[in-house]
XYZ file of C-alpha atoms in Angstrom:
531
model
C -28.821 40.478 -81.852
C -32.233 39.011 -82.800
C -30.487 36.860 -85.369
C -28.062 35.673 -82.829
C -30.809 34.813 -80.398
C -32.797 32.837 -82.985
C -29.652 30.790 -84.010
C -28.802 30.225 -80.447
C -32.390 28.911 -79.596
C -32.451 26.628 -82.603
C -29.214 25.049 -81.430
C -30.718 24.010 -78.045
C -32.074 20.435 -77.469
C -35.784 20.093 -78.177
C -36.777 19.977 -74.569
C -34.973 23.172 -73.674
C -36.262 24.770 -76.823
C -39.870 23.790 -75.630
C -39.341 25.541 -72.234
C -38.259 28.735 -73.986
C -40.945 28.626 -76.766
C -43.689 28.088 -74.168
C -42.944 31.505 -72.695
C -41.926 33.419 -75.829
C -44.656 35.969 -75.795
C -41.901 38.482 -75.374
C -41.395 38.033 -79.155
C -44.295 40.312 -79.535
C -42.654 43.031 -77.636
C -39.456 43.237 -79.661
C -38.055 43.012 -83.169
C -37.445 39.323 -83.016
C -37.346 37.696 -86.379
C -40.515 36.085 -87.867
C -38.932 32.651 -88.045
C -38.519 32.560 -84.264
C -42.150 33.421 -83.696
C -43.211 30.911 -86.254
C -41.336 28.287 -84.474
C -43.121 29.263 -81.162
C -46.434 29.124 -82.880
C -45.737 25.769 -84.439
C -44.683 24.524 -81.084
C -48.012 25.746 -79.624
C -50.096 24.167 -82.462
C -48.295 20.903 -81.961
C -48.927 20.848 -78.169
C -52.245 22.586 -78.123
C -54.130 19.261 -78.034
C -51.266 17.260 -76.569
C -51.910 14.696 -73.795
C -55.351 13.895 -75.162
C -56.739 17.322 -74.370
C -59.824 16.653 -76.458
C -60.586 13.415 -74.587
C -59.669 14.743 -71.081
C -60.320 18.548 -70.909
C -64.071 18.081 -70.293
C -63.335 15.929 -67.145
C -61.746 18.936 -65.367
C -65.139 20.614 -65.121
C -66.743 17.662 -63.434
C -66.398 17.738 -59.589
C -65.481 14.784 -57.417
C -68.571 12.633 -57.568
C -70.487 12.015 -54.277
C -70.759 8.357 -53.315
C -73.672 6.294 -54.323
C -76.642 6.512 -51.988
C -80.214 5.230 -51.858
C -82.952 6.570 -49.720
C -83.328 4.671 -46.430
C -86.264 2.234 -46.303
C -89.252 3.730 -44.361
C -89.704 1.746 -41.296
C -92.767 -0.345 -40.853
C -95.759 1.992 -39.889
C -98.267 -0.390 -37.940
C -101.190 1.461 -36.432
C -101.639 0.903 -32.704
C -105.360 0.125 -33.441
C -104.322 -2.747 -35.661
C -102.082 -4.126 -32.956
C -104.884 -3.896 -30.438
C -107.338 -5.484 -32.826
C -104.995 -8.485 -33.460
C -104.126 -8.900 -29.853
C -107.656 -8.562 -28.395
C -109.341 -10.288 -31.323
C -106.967 -13.217 -31.399
C -107.567 -13.729 -27.637
C -111.250 -13.570 -27.990
C -111.159 -16.103 -30.916
C -109.094 -18.470 -28.829
C -111.484 -18.068 -25.866
C -114.588 -18.555 -28.119
C -113.000 -21.641 -29.732
C -112.227 -23.098 -26.269
C -115.771 -22.455 -25.015
C -117.386 -24.033 -28.057
C -115.051 -27.034 -27.955
C -116.096 -27.627 -24.294
C -119.729 -27.247 -24.962
C -119.678 -29.546 -27.944
C -117.584 -32.188 -26.165
C -119.775 -32.159 -23.114
C -122.889 -32.871 -25.303
C -121.034 -35.594 -27.447
C -121.322 -33.500 -30.635
C -118.180 -34.872 -32.174
C -119.262 -34.026 -35.714
C -119.686 -30.493 -34.548
C -116.105 -30.480 -33.197
C -114.832 -31.593 -36.530
C -116.918 -28.792 -38.216
C -115.513 -26.104 -35.674
C -111.906 -27.104 -36.234
C -112.493 -27.225 -39.992
C -113.753 -23.711 -39.794
C -110.725 -22.654 -37.805
C -108.306 -24.269 -40.323
C -110.314 -22.641 -43.179
C -109.966 -19.198 -41.584
C -106.234 -19.774 -41.147
C -105.779 -20.930 -44.809
C -107.917 -17.986 -45.960
C -105.863 -15.636 -43.708
C -102.439 -16.780 -45.185
C -103.496 -16.570 -48.802
C -105.525 -13.383 -48.322
C -102.545 -11.686 -46.679
C -100.446 -12.503 -49.618
C -103.040 -11.376 -52.132
C -103.543 -8.064 -50.088
C -99.875 -7.367 -49.926
C -99.427 -7.835 -53.685
C -102.292 -5.624 -54.426
C -101.143 -2.775 -52.089
C -97.489 -2.998 -53.201
C -98.553 -2.869 -56.935
C -100.647 0.179 -56.202
C -97.638 1.863 -54.501
C -95.419 1.041 -57.450
C -97.952 2.215 -59.882
C -98.093 5.493 -57.970
C -94.377 5.997 -58.604
C -95.171 6.063 -62.439
C -98.287 8.218 -62.127
C -97.723 11.835 -63.083
C -98.073 14.235 -60.178
C -101.135 16.232 -59.895
C -99.188 19.499 -59.511
C -96.307 19.905 -61.921
C -94.765 22.894 -60.195
C -92.410 22.483 -57.159
C -91.893 24.661 -54.072
C -88.236 24.154 -54.298
C -86.022 27.305 -54.485
C -84.327 27.670 -57.806
C -80.993 28.185 -56.375
C -81.312 25.537 -53.621
C -80.195 21.929 -53.725
C -83.703 20.594 -54.568
C -84.157 23.198 -57.301
C -80.830 22.261 -59.010
C -81.677 18.557 -58.767
C -84.979 19.470 -60.536
C -83.034 21.053 -63.395
C -80.677 18.026 -63.678
C -83.486 15.633 -63.864
C -85.209 17.711 -66.603
C -81.969 18.045 -68.488
C -80.909 14.450 -68.499
C -84.264 12.990 -69.045
C -84.655 15.162 -72.132
C -81.226 14.125 -73.177
C -81.573 10.438 -72.520
C -84.853 9.660 -74.496
C -85.885 6.731 -76.611
C -85.110 6.913 -80.307
C -87.850 8.430 -82.266
C -89.541 10.153 -79.235
C -89.617 13.846 -78.787
C -88.200 15.295 -75.586
C -91.457 16.927 -74.602
C -93.371 13.651 -75.046
C -90.666 11.736 -73.134
C -90.798 14.156 -70.287
C -94.631 13.897 -70.101
C -94.459 10.050 -70.259
C -91.926 9.911 -67.389
C -93.218 12.700 -65.240
C -94.238 10.301 -62.415
C -91.015 8.266 -62.243
C -88.963 11.358 -62.613
C -90.546 13.127 -59.674
C -90.197 9.851 -57.589
C -86.488 9.470 -58.327
C -86.041 13.290 -57.906
C -87.509 13.075 -54.400
C -85.363 10.123 -53.526
C -82.126 11.783 -54.558
C -83.042 15.027 -52.634
C -83.910 12.889 -49.499
C -80.707 10.880 -49.744
C -78.292 13.763 -50.085
C -79.831 16.985 -48.782
C -78.431 16.592 -45.201
C -74.825 16.326 -46.574
C -74.932 19.958 -47.800
C -73.007 18.963 -50.943
C -73.114 20.702 -54.369
C -75.845 19.323 -56.675
C -73.234 18.916 -59.415
C -71.539 16.131 -57.302
C -74.604 13.987 -57.820
C -75.083 14.801 -61.460
C -73.571 11.528 -62.446
C -76.413 9.669 -60.393
C -79.130 11.737 -62.041
C -77.535 10.843 -65.490
C -77.437 7.095 -64.551
C -81.027 7.137 -63.431
C -82.165 8.764 -66.661
C -80.286 6.304 -68.668
C -81.543 3.453 -66.695
C -85.221 4.495 -67.018
C -84.576 4.749 -70.889
C -83.070 1.306 -71.006
C -85.980 -0.295 -68.972
C -88.485 1.548 -71.205
C -86.823 0.277 -74.418
C -86.692 -3.270 -72.894
C -90.225 -3.145 -71.674
C -89.236 -3.824 -68.059
C -90.338 -0.549 -66.593
C -93.486 -2.150 -65.342
C -92.043 -5.626 -64.859
C -93.099 -5.473 -61.243
C -96.746 -5.931 -62.216
C -95.984 -9.418 -63.516
C -93.908 -10.119 -60.441
C -96.789 -8.972 -58.066
C -99.511 -10.868 -59.950
C -101.540 -12.947 -57.623
C -100.469 -16.594 -58.410
C -102.983 -19.300 -59.006
C -101.932 -21.178 -55.828
C -102.971 -18.195 -53.798
C -106.357 -18.013 -55.362
C -106.838 -21.739 -54.883
C -105.941 -21.554 -51.215
C -108.413 -18.752 -50.686
C -111.153 -20.733 -52.264
C -110.257 -23.820 -50.249
C -110.161 -21.708 -47.110
C -113.579 -20.073 -47.727
C -115.186 -23.451 -48.519
C -113.705 -24.962 -45.366
C -114.591 -21.916 -43.239
C -118.303 -21.963 -44.420
C -118.976 -25.689 -44.341
C -117.209 -26.016 -40.932
C -119.047 -23.117 -39.549
C -122.491 -24.361 -40.710
C -121.698 -27.888 -39.287
C -120.564 -26.290 -35.951
C -123.489 -23.995 -35.647
C -126.013 -26.833 -36.282
C -124.261 -28.948 -33.432
C -124.192 -25.971 -31.228
C -127.965 -25.056 -31.684
C -128.904 -28.759 -30.844
C -126.528 -28.889 -27.813
C -127.103 -25.472 -26.136
C -128.908 -22.899 -28.099
C -128.485 -19.785 -25.830
C -124.777 -19.957 -24.738
C -123.650 -21.467 -28.094
C -125.383 -18.690 -30.125
C -123.632 -16.040 -28.050
C -120.178 -17.560 -28.589
C -120.882 -18.073 -32.301
C -122.153 -14.490 -32.563
C -118.920 -13.243 -30.980
C -116.611 -15.268 -33.257
C -118.001 -13.698 -36.550
C -117.262 -9.884 -36.213
C -114.167 -10.713 -34.327
C -112.745 -12.961 -37.095
C -113.502 -10.282 -39.642
C -111.826 -7.402 -37.625
C -108.881 -9.547 -36.640
C -108.266 -10.796 -40.224
C -108.384 -7.347 -41.718
C -105.945 -6.020 -39.184
C -103.673 -9.005 -39.674
C -103.589 -8.258 -43.518
C -102.456 -4.736 -42.948
C -99.741 -5.782 -40.443
C -98.420 -8.572 -42.678
C -98.519 -6.264 -45.846
C -96.567 -3.566 -44.045
C -93.937 -5.978 -42.795
C -93.621 -7.587 -46.254
C -93.347 -4.188 -47.782
C -90.363 -3.323 -45.501
C -88.817 -6.606 -46.537
C -89.445 -5.873 -50.288
C -88.135 -2.300 -50.055
C -84.984 -3.487 -48.357
C -84.282 -6.078 -51.029
C -84.968 -3.532 -53.747
C -82.762 -0.912 -52.029
C -79.892 -3.480 -51.707
C -80.100 -4.328 -55.338
C -80.295 -0.673 -56.399
C -77.455 0.288 -54.091
C -75.317 -2.309 -55.828
C -76.258 -1.022 -59.366
C -75.592 2.556 -58.304
C -72.296 1.725 -56.778
C -71.099 0.136 -59.939
C -72.219 3.151 -61.948
C -70.277 5.364 -59.339
C -67.156 3.262 -59.704
C -67.404 3.477 -63.558
C -67.641 7.272 -63.306
C -64.794 7.573 -60.858
C -62.656 5.455 -63.183
C -63.564 7.644 -66.165
C -62.472 10.758 -64.341
C -59.298 9.222 -63.075
C -57.112 10.892 -65.610
C -58.655 14.248 -65.180
C -56.135 17.034 -66.158
C -54.316 18.935 -63.456
C -54.628 22.757 -63.159
C -51.102 23.044 -64.606
C -52.145 21.166 -67.704
C -55.076 23.413 -68.090
C -53.013 26.482 -67.762
C -50.456 25.123 -70.333
C -53.281 24.423 -72.886
C -54.782 27.803 -72.381
C -51.310 29.418 -73.021
C -51.083 27.415 -76.257
C -54.594 28.707 -77.221
C -53.412 32.241 -76.634
C -50.430 31.851 -78.805
C -52.275 30.420 -81.770
C -55.023 32.997 -81.409
C -52.352 35.798 -81.346
C -50.868 34.412 -84.648
C -54.113 34.289 -86.383
C -54.846 37.829 -85.232
C -51.470 38.948 -86.681
C -52.502 37.289 -89.987
C -56.006 38.954 -89.929
C -54.583 42.431 -89.325
C -51.601 41.685 -91.801
C -49.070 42.397 -89.132
C -45.506 41.022 -88.588
C -44.514 39.892 -85.052
C -41.976 42.762 -85.028
C -44.609 45.357 -85.638
C -46.215 44.607 -82.346
C -44.864 46.658 -79.462
C -47.030 45.098 -76.812
C -50.013 42.856 -76.396
C -52.437 41.926 -73.655
C -55.052 39.220 -73.228
C -58.148 39.544 -70.960
C -60.030 36.367 -69.965
C -63.568 36.155 -68.719
C -66.212 33.423 -68.602
C -68.493 33.218 -71.562
C -72.239 32.796 -71.159
C -73.455 29.226 -70.431
C -70.143 28.102 -69.312
C -69.082 25.355 -66.927
C -66.630 26.340 -64.328
C -64.437 24.603 -61.726
C -61.142 25.293 -59.922
C -58.582 22.907 -58.490
C -57.440 23.336 -54.959
C -55.407 26.513 -54.653
C -56.035 27.427 -58.215
C -58.135 29.990 -60.106
C -61.423 29.295 -61.790
C -61.253 27.629 -65.100
C -63.976 27.801 -67.755
C -65.253 25.526 -70.417
C -66.045 28.546 -72.547
C -64.047 31.841 -72.421
C -64.652 35.324 -73.708
C -61.175 36.651 -74.725
C -60.174 40.172 -75.527
C -56.760 40.442 -77.332
C -55.087 43.905 -77.612
C -52.225 44.259 -80.090
C -50.316 47.638 -79.757
C -48.358 48.792 -82.772
C -46.855 52.226 -83.402
C -49.893 53.124 -85.249
C -52.422 52.267 -82.578
C -54.476 49.404 -81.186
C -55.772 46.287 -82.878
C -58.510 44.558 -80.759
C -60.061 41.101 -81.195
C -63.124 39.974 -79.145
C -63.577 36.295 -79.458
C -65.104 33.161 -77.783
C -62.957 30.136 -76.909
C -64.404 26.620 -76.467
C -61.743 25.343 -74.310
C -62.938 21.640 -74.315
C -62.768 21.484 -78.059
C -59.806 23.817 -78.611
C -61.818 25.897 -81.000
C -62.518 29.615 -81.116
C -64.487 32.133 -83.273
C -64.150 35.945 -83.481
C -67.066 38.032 -82.494
C -65.614 41.468 -83.099
C -62.652 43.174 -84.481
C -61.604 46.886 -83.886
C -58.906 49.407 -84.824
C -58.336 52.627 -82.991
C -55.493 55.001 -82.313
C -54.047 55.675 -78.832
C -55.742 59.037 -78.410
C -59.133 57.337 -79.088
C -58.956 55.636 -75.727
C -61.152 57.832 -73.311
C -61.113 55.894 -70.114
C -59.717 52.557 -68.734
C -60.743 51.301 -65.296
C -61.688 48.397 -63.066
C -64.296 48.341 -60.445
C -66.019 45.760 -58.266
C -62.898 44.563 -56.440
C -64.366 45.080 -53.018
C -67.406 42.948 -53.960
C -65.126 40.269 -55.397
C -66.688 40.879 -58.852
C -64.020 42.756 -60.723
C -65.335 44.392 -63.876
C -63.139 45.895 -66.612
C -64.326 48.947 -68.539
C -62.818 50.422 -71.663
C -64.487 53.565 -73.096
C -63.530 55.156 -76.519
C -63.895 58.717 -77.487
C -66.556 57.652 -79.921
C -68.707 56.655 -77.017
C -68.354 53.041 -77.621
C -67.984 51.044 -74.345
C -66.648 47.609 -73.530
C -67.515 45.933 -70.293
C -66.150 42.568 -69.203
C -66.985 40.899 -65.802
C -63.728 39.020 -65.164
C -64.802 36.409 -62.654
C -68.468 35.976 -63.648
C -71.445 36.407 -61.307
C -71.020 33.351 -58.991
C -67.828 33.830 -56.966
C -68.793 31.527 -54.055
C -66.127 29.074 -52.959
C -66.666 25.355 -53.542
C -65.648 24.480 -49.964
C -66.980 25.999 -46.834
C -63.507 26.838 -45.404
C -62.196 28.656 -48.518
C -61.395 32.214 -48.511
C -63.349 33.893 -51.386
C -61.019 36.914 -51.461
C -57.985 34.698 -52.264
C -59.889 32.816 -54.969
C -60.869 36.083 -56.687
C -57.289 37.248 -56.518
C -56.017 34.041 -58.184
C -58.624 34.269 -60.884
C -57.904 37.951 -61.536
C -54.188 37.227 -61.805
C -54.738 34.349 -64.283
C -57.100 36.458 -66.232
C -54.518 38.922 -67.392
C -56.599 41.852 -66.130
C -53.566 43.658 -64.376
C -51.359 43.371 -67.577
C -54.217 44.616 -69.817
C -54.836 47.532 -67.389
C -51.227 48.374 -67.267
C -50.815 48.383 -71.098
C -54.011 50.400 -71.892
C -53.461 52.853 -69.144
C -49.930 53.482 -70.292
C -50.900 54.208 -73.879
C -53.920 56.223 -72.893
C -51.683 58.481 -70.672
C -48.523 58.683 -72.711
C -49.292 57.660 -76.320
C -46.202 57.156 -78.405
C -43.827 57.922 -75.677
C -44.946 54.923 -73.818
C -44.582 52.852 -77.079
C -40.938 54.219 -77.602
C -40.013 53.182 -73.988
C -41.640 49.800 -74.483
C -39.615 49.223 -77.524
C -36.406 50.085 -75.597
C -37.322 47.692 -72.857
C -38.016 44.909 -75.359
C -34.532 45.398 -76.991
C -32.994 44.993 -73.677
C -34.955 41.848 -72.777
C -34.077 40.427 -76.159
C -30.414 41.009 -75.499
C -30.836 39.248 -72.240
C -32.502 36.222 -74.036
C -29.551 36.062 -76.445
C -27.071 36.138 -73.574
C -29.072 33.248 -71.676
C -29.387 30.999 -74.670
C -25.660 31.388 -75.394
C -25.028 30.435 -71.691
C -27.113 27.118 -72.165
C -25.077 26.202 -75.180
C -21.841 26.705 -73.339
C-alpha cells in the first residue's frame, strides 16, 4: 500500500503534488517509504525561501506606520505689558512730537524742527534694524538650546508608557545611525540635546492619538538618520550662518543712532532757546518713553517673526517627513500575508524535522507520531494580522519524535526572518520517564506548558509570551490567545505526550494502526485524482 501511494503521488501534476506534499506530516505517522518523505522535504526546502521570504518576512513585523506629523507651532506669546507699553508709549511719543513741533514752529526755530524730525527718523531706522538684530539673536539662542544637552539626563516618563517607548526608540536608532568612526556612546553624548528636543516633539505630536509607539518608529529612524546626515555635511548648525546679523543691519543701526543723537541735540538746543520750561518737560518725557517703547516693540516683533520662521520650518519639515513616510509605506507594500507566514513556518518545521531524523539516525517509518510546540524566543518582535495568531521573528521550538523505543526531543531556536535555526538541547527518554504533562494559565490568557520527567528535570514553555494585549482597542484578547494557542501546536503536543504517558506502548500500537488506515485513505484519494 505505501508503494502504491508513493507511485500515485509521483504521477500527479506538480501543482497537485505540491498541495499534498505541503501537508504530508502524516508520513511521520506511518510506514510511508523514505523516498516519499524525501520528496516532501525537498519540496519544503525549495519553497522555504520562496516568494522572496528573506527580503519580505521582516516587513510582516512592522506595523502600519502612522502618518507624518510635526508639532504645531506655538502661538505668539506677547505679554500684555508689552502691548500696553507700545500703545501708551507710542501715543505719548506722538503727543510729545506734536507739542515740540508746535513750540518750535511758534518761535521760528526751523533748524530745531529739522533736528526733531531727524531724531524721529533716526529712532525709526534704529528700531527697524534693531528689531531685526534682536530677533536673530533670540532665535539663534533658541536654536542653540535645542542642541544643548539637558541638565538632567533622566526622564520622568513611565518605561511602559508611550513617552518611555519613544525614549528607547531614540536611544536605539541614534546609537545605530552614527557617523563612521564614532563610538555609539560618544555620539549619544554629542546629540543628547537634539535627541531630547526631537523626542519631545514626537511625543507631543502623537501622544493624544493613543497609538502604539512602534507605529512611529519609522519617524524616529528617519530623524536619527537625518541628524547623522546633517552632521556629516556640517549643516547641523547651518542656522547660525543664516541668522547672522547682516552688514546692512549694522549700518542701519549706526545711521539711526547718529541721526537720533545729532537730531536730538539740535532739537534740544532750539527748544532751550525758545521755551526752556515746557520744552524741557516734553524732552524729558520722550527719552524714557522711547526706550521703553522700543524695547517692547523689539519683543513683539521678535515673537511674531519667530512664529513666521517656525511655520516656514514646520512646513518644510512636514514635506520631508511626508516623503520619508511615503518611502516607508512603499517599502512595506509587499508585506507578506498571514497565509504566507504560516506556509513558510510549515516548511521550516518539515526541514527541521528531517534534520532531527538525521541527527537521531531515524528513518521516517520509525516515527510513530511527532509534535511541535512553538513559543516566542527572547528578544523577539511580534505582530499579528487581522483575525490571525501572533507571529514571532524568533521562535523557541520543541520537537517531539515518538518511536516504539521512546521519545526523541529537540529544543531549538528559529530565526524566522532569515530562515535559520540552531539546536539548543537534545534529549532521549522512554515513555515511562514522563512523570507529568500539564498546561496552566489559560484563565489568565498566558498558557504555559509543563513537562516533568521522573529524573526531576522540568521543561516550561510560555506559549504566548508575556505580553498578550491586543493591538486594537476593540479586539477580544481571549480569541487572540485561542488563535495563538491553536497555531502553536500546544493541543497536539499535549495530546501526544499525555497519551504515551498514560498508555505507553499500547498508545503507540493504536497510533500505528490509525496511521496505516490513513495511509490507505491517502492511496485511495491519489488514485481518484489520477482517474
